[in-house]
CSV table of C-alpha atoms in Angstrom, one decimal:
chain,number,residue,atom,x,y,z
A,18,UNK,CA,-18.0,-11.4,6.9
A,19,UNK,CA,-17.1,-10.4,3.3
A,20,UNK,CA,-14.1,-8.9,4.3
A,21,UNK,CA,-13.1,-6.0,1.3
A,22,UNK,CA,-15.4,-5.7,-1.6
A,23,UNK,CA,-14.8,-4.6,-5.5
A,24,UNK,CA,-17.5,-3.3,-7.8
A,25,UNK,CA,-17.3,-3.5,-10.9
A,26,UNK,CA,-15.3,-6.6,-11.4
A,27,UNK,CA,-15.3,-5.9,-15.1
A,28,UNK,CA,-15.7,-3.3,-17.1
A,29,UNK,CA,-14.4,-2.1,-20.5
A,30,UNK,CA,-14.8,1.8,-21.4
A,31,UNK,CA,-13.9,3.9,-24.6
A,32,UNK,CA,-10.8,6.3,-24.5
A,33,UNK,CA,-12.2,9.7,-22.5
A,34,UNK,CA,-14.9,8.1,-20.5
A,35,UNK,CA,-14.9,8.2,-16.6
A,36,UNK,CA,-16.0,6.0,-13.9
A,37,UNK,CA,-15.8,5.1,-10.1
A,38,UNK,CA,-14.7,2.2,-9.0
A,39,UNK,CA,-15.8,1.2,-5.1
A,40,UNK,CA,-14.2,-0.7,-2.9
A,41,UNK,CA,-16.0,-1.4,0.8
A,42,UNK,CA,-14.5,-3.1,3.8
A,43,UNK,CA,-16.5,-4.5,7.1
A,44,UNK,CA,-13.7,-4.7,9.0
A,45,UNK,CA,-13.4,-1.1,10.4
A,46,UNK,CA,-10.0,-0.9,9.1
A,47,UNK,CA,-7.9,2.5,8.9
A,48,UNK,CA,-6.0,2.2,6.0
A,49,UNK,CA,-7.3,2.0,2.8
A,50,UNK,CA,-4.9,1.5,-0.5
A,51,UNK,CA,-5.7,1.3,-4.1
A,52,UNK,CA,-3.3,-0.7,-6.3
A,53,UNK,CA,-3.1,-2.1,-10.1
A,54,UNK,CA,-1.5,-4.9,-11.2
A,55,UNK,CA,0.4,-5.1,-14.7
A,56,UNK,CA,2.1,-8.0,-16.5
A,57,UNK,CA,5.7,-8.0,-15.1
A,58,UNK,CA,5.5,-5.1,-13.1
A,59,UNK,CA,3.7,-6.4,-9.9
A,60,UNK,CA,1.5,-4.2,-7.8
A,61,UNK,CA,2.1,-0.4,-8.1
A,62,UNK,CA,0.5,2.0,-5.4
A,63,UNK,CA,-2.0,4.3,-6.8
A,64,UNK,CA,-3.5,6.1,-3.6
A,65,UNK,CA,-3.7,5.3,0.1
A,66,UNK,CA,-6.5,6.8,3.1
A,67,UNK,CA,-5.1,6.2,6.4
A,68,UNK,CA,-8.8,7.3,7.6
A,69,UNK,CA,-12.3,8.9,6.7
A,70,UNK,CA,-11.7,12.1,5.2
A,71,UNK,CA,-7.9,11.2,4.1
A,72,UNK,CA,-6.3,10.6,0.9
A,73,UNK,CA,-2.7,10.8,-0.4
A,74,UNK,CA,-0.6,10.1,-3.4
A,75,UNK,CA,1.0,6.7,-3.7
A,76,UNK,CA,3.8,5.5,-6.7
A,77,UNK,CA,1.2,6.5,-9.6
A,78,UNK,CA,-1.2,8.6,-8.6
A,79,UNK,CA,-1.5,10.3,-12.0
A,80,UNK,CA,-4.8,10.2,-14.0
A,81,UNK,CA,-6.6,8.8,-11.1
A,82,UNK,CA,-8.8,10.5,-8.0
A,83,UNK,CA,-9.8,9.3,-4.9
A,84,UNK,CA,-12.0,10.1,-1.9
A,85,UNK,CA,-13.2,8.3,1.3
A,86,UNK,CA,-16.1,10.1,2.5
A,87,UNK,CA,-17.0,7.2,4.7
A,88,UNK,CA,-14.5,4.7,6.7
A,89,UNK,CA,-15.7,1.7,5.1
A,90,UNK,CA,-15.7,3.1,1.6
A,91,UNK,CA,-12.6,4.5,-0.6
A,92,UNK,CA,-13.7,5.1,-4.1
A,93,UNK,CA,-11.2,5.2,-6.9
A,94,UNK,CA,-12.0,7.4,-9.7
A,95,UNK,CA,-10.5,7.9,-13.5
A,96,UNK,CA,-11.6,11.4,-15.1
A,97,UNK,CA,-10.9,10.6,-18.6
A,98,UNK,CA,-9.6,6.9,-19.1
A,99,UNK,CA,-6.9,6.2,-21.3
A,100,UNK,CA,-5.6,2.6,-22.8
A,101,UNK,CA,-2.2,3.0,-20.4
A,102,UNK,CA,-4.8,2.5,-17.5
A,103,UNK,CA,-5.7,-0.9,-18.8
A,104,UNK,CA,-5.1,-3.0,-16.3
A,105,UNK,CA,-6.6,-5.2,-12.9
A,106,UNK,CA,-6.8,-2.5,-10.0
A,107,UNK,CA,-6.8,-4.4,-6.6
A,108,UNK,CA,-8.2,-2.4,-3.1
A,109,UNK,CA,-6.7,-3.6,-0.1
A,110,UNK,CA,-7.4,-2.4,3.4
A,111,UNK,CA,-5.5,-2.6,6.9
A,112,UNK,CA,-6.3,-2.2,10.7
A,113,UNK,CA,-3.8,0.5,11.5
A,114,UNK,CA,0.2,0.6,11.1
A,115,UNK,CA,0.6,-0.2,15.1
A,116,UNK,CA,2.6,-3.0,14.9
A,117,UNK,CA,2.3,-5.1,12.4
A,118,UNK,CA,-1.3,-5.6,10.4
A,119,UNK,CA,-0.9,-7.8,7.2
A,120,UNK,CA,-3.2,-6.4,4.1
A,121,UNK,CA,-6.8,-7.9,3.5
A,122,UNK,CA,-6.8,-7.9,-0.2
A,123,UNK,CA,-10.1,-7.6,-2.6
A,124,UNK,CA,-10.4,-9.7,-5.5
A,125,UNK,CA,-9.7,-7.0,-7.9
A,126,UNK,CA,-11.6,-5.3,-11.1
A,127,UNK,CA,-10.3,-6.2,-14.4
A,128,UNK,CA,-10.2,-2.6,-16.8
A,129,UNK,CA,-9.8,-2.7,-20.6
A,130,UNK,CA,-9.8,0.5,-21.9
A,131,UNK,CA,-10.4,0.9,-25.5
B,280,UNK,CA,14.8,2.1,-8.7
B,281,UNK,CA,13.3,-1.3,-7.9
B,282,UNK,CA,13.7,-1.5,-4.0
B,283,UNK,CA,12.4,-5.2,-4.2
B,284,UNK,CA,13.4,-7.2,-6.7
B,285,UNK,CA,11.9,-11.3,-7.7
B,286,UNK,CA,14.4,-12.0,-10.3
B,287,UNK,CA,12.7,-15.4,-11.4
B,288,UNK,CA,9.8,-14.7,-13.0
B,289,UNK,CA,8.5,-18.3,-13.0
B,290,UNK,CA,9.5,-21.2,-11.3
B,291,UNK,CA,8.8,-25.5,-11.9
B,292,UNK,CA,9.4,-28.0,-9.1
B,293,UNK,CA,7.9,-31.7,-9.0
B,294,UNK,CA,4.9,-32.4,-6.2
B,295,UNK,CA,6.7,-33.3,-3.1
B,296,UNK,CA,9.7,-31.6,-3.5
B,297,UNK,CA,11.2,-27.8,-2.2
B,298,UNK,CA,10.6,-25.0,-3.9
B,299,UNK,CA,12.3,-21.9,-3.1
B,300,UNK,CA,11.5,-18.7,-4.3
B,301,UNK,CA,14.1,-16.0,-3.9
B,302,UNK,CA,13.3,-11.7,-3.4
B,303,UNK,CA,16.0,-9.3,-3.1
B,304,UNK,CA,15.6,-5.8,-1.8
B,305,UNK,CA,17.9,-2.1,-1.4
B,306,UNK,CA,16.2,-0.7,1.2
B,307,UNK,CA,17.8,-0.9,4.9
B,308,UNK,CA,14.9,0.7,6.1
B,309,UNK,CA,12.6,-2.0,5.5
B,310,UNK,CA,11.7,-3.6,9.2
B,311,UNK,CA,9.1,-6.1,7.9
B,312,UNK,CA,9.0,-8.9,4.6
B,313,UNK,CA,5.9,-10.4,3.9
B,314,UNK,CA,5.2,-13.0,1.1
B,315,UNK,CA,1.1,-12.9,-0.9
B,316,UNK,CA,0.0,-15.9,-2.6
B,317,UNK,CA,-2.4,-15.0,-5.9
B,318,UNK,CA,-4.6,-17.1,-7.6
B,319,UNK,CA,-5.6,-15.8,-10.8
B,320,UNK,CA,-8.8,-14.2,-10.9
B,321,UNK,CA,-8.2,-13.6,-6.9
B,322,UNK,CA,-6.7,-11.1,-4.8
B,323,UNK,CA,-3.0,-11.6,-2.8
B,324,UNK,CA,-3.5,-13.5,0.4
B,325,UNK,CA,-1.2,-12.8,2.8
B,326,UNK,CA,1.1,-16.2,3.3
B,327,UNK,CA,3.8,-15.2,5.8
B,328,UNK,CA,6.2,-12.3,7.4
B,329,UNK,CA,9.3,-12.5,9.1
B,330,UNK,CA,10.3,-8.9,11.4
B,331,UNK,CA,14.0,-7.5,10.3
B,332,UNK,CA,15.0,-8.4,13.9
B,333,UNK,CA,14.8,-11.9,13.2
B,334,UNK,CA,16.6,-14.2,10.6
B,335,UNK,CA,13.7,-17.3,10.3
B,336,UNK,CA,10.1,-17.9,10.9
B,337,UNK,CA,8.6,-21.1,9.8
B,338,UNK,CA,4.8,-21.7,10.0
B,339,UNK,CA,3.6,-25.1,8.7
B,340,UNK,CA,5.1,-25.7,5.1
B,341,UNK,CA,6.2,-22.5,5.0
B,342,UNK,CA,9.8,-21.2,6.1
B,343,UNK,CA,11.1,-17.4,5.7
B,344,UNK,CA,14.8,-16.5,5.8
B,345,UNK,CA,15.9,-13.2,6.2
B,346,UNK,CA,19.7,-12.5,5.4
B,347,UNK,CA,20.4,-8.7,6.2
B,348,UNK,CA,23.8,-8.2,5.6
B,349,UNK,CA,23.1,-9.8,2.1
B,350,UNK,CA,19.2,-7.9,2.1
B,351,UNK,CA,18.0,-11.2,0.6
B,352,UNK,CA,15.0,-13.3,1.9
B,353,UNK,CA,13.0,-16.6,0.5
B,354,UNK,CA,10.7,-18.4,1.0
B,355,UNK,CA,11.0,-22.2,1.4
B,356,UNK,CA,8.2,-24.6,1.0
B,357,UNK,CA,8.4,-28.2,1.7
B,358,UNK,CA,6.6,-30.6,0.8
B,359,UNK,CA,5.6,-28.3,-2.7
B,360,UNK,CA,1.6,-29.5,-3.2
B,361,UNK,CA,0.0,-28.9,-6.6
B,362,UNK,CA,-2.4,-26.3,-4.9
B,363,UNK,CA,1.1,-24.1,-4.3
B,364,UNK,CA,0.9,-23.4,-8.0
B,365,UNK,CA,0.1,-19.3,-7.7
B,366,UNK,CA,2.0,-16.5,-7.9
B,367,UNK,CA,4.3,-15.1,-5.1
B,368,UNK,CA,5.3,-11.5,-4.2
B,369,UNK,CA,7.8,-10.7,-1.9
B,370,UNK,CA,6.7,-7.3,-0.2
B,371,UNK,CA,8.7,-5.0,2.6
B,372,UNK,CA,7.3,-2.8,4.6
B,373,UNK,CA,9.5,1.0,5.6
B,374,UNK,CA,9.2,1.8,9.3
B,375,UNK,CA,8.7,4.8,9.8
B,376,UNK,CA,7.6,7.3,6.5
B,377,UNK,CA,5.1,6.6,3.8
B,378,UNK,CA,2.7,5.3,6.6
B,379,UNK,CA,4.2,2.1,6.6
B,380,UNK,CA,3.1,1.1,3.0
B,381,UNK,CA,4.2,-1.8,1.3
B,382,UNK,CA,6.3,-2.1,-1.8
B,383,UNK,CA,6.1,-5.2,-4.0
B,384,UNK,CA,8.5,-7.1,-6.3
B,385,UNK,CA,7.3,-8.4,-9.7
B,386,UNK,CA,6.2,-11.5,-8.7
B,387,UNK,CA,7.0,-15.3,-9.4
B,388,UNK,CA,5.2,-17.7,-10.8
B,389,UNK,CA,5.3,-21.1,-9.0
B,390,UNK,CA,4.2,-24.5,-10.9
B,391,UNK,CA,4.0,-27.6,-8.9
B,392,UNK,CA,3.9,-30.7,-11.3
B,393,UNK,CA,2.0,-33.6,-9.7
């Protein structure tokens, strides 16, 4: 059970260059979420999926694009990467928002945009 | 506007003894508080929550108190092991909007000296 799944878990790109990054869960969760994580400002939501074929806006949406196509896969996507998007972006998936359902966390991609 | 705030960024306590880390928050709406451990080079794991409805939950080591007139909560462990020394976010959780996301506070580094 590998539970939720980054790819790359490095990468460094020039200024105006784009890629994808992937994030895949087993779990059959719902809820999908896309973070990144700066030094002192915690984790900051970029996008969310709360199912296939879903996607909204989260605390900093801007710059980035998203899509889940499939259930177990939300894909995170920067058009033209700047050096403010330098930093560790974390997926994180849930079961559903009955109740309570504590996040399953990936172990994050590490971004240097130059 | 913060809406959870970790106003220690780091925190030193000797093996053995308590450390308490502290999380504030502005939000009456939150109805659940949740505290991640993070390794570096990790993702958060989820530690443990305490419901607004309820003022303590304790599992092992681990205690959560929830003051809600005072919308302050921490989180006391006891004995501190050297294996404690991660980083801890306090997190809350809105019923109802925003699909139950969760918001995160900065962070606070613990360091257990053996």
């Amino acid at each position: 059970n590998a539970g939720v799944t980054q790819t790359p878990k490095f990468r460094v790109l020039k200024t105006g260059q784009s890629m994808t990054l992937l994030c895949a869960q087993d779990m059959n969760h719902e809820y999908m979420y896309w973070y990144r994580q700066d030094p002192g400002m915690g984790l900051r939501l970029i996008h969310y999926s709360v199912g296939e074929g879903t996607t909204a806006k989260g605390e900093v949406p801007d710059g980035y694009n998203v899509s889940r196509l499939k259930k177990q896969n939300f894909l995170l996507g920067l058009e033209s990467a700047a050096p403010s998007q330098t930093s560790v972006y974390f997926c994180a998936s849930r079961r559903d928002n009955r109740g309570f359902g504590g996040y399953t966390f990936g172990s994050g991609t590490r971004l240097t945009v130059v | 506007d913060q809406q959870v705030k970790q106003n220690s960024p780091s925190l030193s306590v000797q093996e053995g003894r308590i450390s308490i880390l502290n999380c504030d928050y502005t939000n009456s709406m939150f109805d659940y508080f949740l505290w991640y451990k993070k390794y570096p080079a990790e993702g958060p794991t989820f530690l443990i929550s305490i419901s607004s409805i309820k003022d303590k939950n304790e599992d092992g080591r681990f205690t959560v108190f929830l003051n809600k007139s005072a919308k302050h909560l921490s989180l006391h462990i006891v004995p501190s092991q050297p294996g404690d020394s991660a980083v801890y976010f306090c997190a809350a959780r809105t019923n109802g909007g925003s699909q139950g996301n969760l918001i995160f506070g900065k962070g606070t580094k613990l360091s257990v000296k053996p």
